[in-house]
Short mmCIF file of C-alpha atoms in Angstrom, two decimals:
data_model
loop_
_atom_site.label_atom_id
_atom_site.label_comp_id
_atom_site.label_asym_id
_atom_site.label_seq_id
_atom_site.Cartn_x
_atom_site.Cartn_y
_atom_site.Cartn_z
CA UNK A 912 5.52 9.40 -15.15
CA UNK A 913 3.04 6.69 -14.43
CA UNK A 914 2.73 3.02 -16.37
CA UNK A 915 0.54 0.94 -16.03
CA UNK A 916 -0.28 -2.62 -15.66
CA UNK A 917 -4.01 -3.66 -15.76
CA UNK A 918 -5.22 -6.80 -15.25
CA UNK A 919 -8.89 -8.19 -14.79
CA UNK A 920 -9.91 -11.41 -13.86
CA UNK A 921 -13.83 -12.48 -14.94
CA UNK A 922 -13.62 -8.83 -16.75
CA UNK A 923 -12.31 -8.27 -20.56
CA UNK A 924 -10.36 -4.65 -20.04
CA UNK A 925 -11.59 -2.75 -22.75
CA UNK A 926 -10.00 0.48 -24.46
CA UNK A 927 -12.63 2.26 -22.70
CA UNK A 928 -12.28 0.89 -19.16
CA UNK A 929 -8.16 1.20 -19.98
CA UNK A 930 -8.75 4.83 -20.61
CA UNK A 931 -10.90 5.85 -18.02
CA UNK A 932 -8.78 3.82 -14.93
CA UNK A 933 -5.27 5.89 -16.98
CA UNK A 934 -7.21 9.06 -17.08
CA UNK A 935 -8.03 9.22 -13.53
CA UNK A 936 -5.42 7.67 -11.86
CA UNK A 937 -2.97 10.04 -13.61
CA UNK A 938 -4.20 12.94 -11.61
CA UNK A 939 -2.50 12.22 -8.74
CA UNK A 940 0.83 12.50 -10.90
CA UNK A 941 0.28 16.54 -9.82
CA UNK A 942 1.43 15.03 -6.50
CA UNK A 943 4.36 13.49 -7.62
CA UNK A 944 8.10 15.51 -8.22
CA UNK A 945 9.15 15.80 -11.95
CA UNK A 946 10.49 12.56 -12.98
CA UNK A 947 9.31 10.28 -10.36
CA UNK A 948 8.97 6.86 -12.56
CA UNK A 949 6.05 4.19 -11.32
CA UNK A 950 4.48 1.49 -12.27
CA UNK A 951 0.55 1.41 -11.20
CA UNK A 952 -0.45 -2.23 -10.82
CA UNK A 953 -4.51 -2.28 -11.49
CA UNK A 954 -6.69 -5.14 -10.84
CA UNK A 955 -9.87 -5.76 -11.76
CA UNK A 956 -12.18 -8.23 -10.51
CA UNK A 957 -16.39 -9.17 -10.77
CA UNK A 958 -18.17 -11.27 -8.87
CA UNK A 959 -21.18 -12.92 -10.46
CA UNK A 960 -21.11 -9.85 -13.13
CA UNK A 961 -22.73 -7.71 -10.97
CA UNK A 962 -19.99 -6.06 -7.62
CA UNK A 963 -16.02 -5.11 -9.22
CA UNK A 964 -13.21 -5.06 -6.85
CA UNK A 965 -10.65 -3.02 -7.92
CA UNK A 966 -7.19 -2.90 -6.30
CA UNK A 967 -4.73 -0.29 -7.39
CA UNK A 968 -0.98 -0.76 -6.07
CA UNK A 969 1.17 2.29 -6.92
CA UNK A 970 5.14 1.16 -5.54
CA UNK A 971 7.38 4.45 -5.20
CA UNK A 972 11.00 4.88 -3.96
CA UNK A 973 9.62 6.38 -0.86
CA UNK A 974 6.07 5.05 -0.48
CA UNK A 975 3.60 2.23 -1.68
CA UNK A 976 0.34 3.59 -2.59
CA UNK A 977 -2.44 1.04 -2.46
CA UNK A 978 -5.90 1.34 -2.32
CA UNK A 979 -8.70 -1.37 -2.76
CA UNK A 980 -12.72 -0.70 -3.29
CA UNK A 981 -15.81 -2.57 -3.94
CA UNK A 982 -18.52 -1.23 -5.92
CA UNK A 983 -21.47 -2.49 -7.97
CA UNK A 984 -20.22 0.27 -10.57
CA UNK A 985 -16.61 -0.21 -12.26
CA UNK A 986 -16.62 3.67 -12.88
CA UNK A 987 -17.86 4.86 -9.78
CA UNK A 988 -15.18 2.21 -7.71
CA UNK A 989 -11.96 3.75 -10.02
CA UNK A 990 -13.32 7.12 -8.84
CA UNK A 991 -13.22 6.47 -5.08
CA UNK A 992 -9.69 4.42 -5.58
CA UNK A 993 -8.78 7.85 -6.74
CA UNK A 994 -10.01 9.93 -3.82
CA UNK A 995 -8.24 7.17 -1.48
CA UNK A 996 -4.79 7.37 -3.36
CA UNK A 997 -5.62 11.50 -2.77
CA UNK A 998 -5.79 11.04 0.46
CA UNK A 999 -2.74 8.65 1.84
CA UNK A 1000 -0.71 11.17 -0.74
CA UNK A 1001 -1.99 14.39 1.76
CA UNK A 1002 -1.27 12.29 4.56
CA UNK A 1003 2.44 11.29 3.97
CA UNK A 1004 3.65 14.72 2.42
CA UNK A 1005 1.79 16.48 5.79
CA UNK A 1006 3.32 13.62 8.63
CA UNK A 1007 6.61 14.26 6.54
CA UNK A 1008 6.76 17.96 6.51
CA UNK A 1009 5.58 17.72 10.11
CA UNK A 1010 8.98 15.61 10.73
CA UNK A 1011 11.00 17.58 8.39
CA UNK A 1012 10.01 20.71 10.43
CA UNK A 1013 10.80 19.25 13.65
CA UNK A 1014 14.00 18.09 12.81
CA UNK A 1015 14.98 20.98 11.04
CA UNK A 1016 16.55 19.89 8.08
CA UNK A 1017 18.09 16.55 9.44
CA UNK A 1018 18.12 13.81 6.39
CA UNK A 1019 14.69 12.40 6.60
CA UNK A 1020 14.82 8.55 5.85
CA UNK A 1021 11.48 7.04 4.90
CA UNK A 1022 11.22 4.55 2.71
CA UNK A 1023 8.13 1.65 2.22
CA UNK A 1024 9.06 -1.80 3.52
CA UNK A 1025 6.23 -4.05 2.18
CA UNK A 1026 4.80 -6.47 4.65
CA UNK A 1027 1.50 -8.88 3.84
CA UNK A 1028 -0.77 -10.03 6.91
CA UNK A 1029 -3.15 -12.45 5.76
CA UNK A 1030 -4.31 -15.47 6.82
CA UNK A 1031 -3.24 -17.75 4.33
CA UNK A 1032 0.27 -17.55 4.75
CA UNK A 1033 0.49 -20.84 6.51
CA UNK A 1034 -2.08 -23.79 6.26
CA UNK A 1035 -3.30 -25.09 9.83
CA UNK A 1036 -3.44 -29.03 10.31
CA UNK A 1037 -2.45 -31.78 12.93
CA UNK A 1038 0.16 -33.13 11.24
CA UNK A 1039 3.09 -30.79 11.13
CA UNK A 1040 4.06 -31.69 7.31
CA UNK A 1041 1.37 -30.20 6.31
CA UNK A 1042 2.69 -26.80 7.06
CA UNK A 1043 4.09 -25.17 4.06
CA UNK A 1044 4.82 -21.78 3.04
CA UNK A 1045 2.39 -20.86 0.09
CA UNK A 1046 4.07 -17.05 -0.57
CA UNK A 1047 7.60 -15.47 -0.09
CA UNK A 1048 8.66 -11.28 -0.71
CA UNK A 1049 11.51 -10.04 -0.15
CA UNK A 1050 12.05 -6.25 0.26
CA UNK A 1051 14.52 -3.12 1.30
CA UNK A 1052 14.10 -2.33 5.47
CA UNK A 1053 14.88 1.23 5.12
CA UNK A 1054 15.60 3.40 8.29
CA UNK A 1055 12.47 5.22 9.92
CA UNK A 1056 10.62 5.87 13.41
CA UNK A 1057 8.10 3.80 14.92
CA UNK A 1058 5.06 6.25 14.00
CA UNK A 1059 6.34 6.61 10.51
CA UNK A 1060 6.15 2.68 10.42
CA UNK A 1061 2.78 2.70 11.76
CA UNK A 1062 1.57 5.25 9.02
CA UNK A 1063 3.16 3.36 6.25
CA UNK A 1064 1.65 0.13 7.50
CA UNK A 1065 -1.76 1.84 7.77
CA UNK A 1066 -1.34 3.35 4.18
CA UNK A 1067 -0.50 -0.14 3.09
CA UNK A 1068 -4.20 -1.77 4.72
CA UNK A 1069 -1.47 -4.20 6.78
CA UNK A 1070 -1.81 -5.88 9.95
CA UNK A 1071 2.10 -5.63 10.77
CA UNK A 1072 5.06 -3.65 9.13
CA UNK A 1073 8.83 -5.21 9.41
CA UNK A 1074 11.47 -1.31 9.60
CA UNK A 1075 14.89 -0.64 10.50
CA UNK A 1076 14.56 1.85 13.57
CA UNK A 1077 16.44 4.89 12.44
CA UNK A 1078 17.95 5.22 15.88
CA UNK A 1079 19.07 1.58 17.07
CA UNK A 1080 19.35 0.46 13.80
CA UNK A 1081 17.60 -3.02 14.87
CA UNK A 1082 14.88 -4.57 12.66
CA UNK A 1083 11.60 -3.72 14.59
CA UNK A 1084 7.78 -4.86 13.90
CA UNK A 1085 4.93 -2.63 14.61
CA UNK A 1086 1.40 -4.44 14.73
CA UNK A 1087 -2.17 -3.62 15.10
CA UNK A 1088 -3.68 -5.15 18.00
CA UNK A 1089 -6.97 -6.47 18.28
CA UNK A 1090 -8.39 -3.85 20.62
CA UNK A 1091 -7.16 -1.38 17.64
CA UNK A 1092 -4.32 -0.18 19.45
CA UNK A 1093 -0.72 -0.41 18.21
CA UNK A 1094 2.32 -3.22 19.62
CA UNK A 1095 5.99 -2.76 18.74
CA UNK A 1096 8.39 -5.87 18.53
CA UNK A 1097 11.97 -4.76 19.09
CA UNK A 1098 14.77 -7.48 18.12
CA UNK A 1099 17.92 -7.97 20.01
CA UNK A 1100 21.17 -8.95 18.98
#
């Protein structure tokens, strides 16, 4: 069953923007097995009252649904989150009855390892004090393959994903390069 936590920032969230964001993102619940518990983290956002960004985070056991979207329309923008949220569900459930076929009923471990690639994360100066870290997560590395990683990270809009490699059992780092293709860090003991 899906919560929710709405937020807006330059927006008042009113009983009928409340209902409408609930109402539609609680069709993707079909998706979802009987008594899988989630929070979905909504944020709403205008710029100069005119373009809403709305970000909808969706944290499972298994996955992290996120999905972000512009629009000059509030409506119109929950209704494409929607379709995106759709979309990465049909993804993971086909890659991981794809796997589950191939492996032929060995335990399937995939779990979501949150990582966040932005900019910000350290200010740039010339003096060296300056550098200070401005955010910290922690999170679970749970035990998966390097494509699953790649998916997840993908899914998540990241530039890098941190995973325990279900075979080695080393922490590994897939990233997007900047030609678009994919780089995989593998740590040593």
């Amino acid at each position: 069953m899906l919560q929710f936590n709405i937020r807006g920032e330059n927006i008042e969230v009113t009983p009928a923007i409340r209902e409408h964001i609930e109402k539609k993102v609680e069709k993707i619940e079909r998706y979802f097995t009987d008594g899988a518990n989630a929070t979905a983290m909504v944020n709403l956002k205008t710029y100069n009252h005119s373009q809403t960004k709305v970000e909808v985070t969706i944290p499972m056991k298994n996955l992290t649904l996120r999905a972000e979207e512009r629009h000059d329309d509030l409506y119109a923008a929950i209704d494409l989150i929607v379709s995106k949220l759709e979309r990465q569900i049909r993804k993971y459930k086909t890659k991981v009855n794809r796997k589950f076929r191939d492996r032929e009923g060995m335990g399937l471990a995939f779990a979501a390892a949150e990582s966040e690639a932005q900019n910000n994360g350290a200010a740039e100066s010339d003096d060296e004090e300056d550098l200070k870290i401005v955010r910290t997560k922690q999170f679970d590395l749970k035990p998966m393959d390097e494509e699953e990683a790649v998916l997840q990270m993908n899914m998540l809009g990241h530039s890098f994903f941190v995973f325990t490699d279900a075979e080695s059992n080393g922490t590994n780092i897939v990233y997007k390069r900047k030609d678009g293709s994919y780089g995989l860090i593998e740590t040593t003991s």
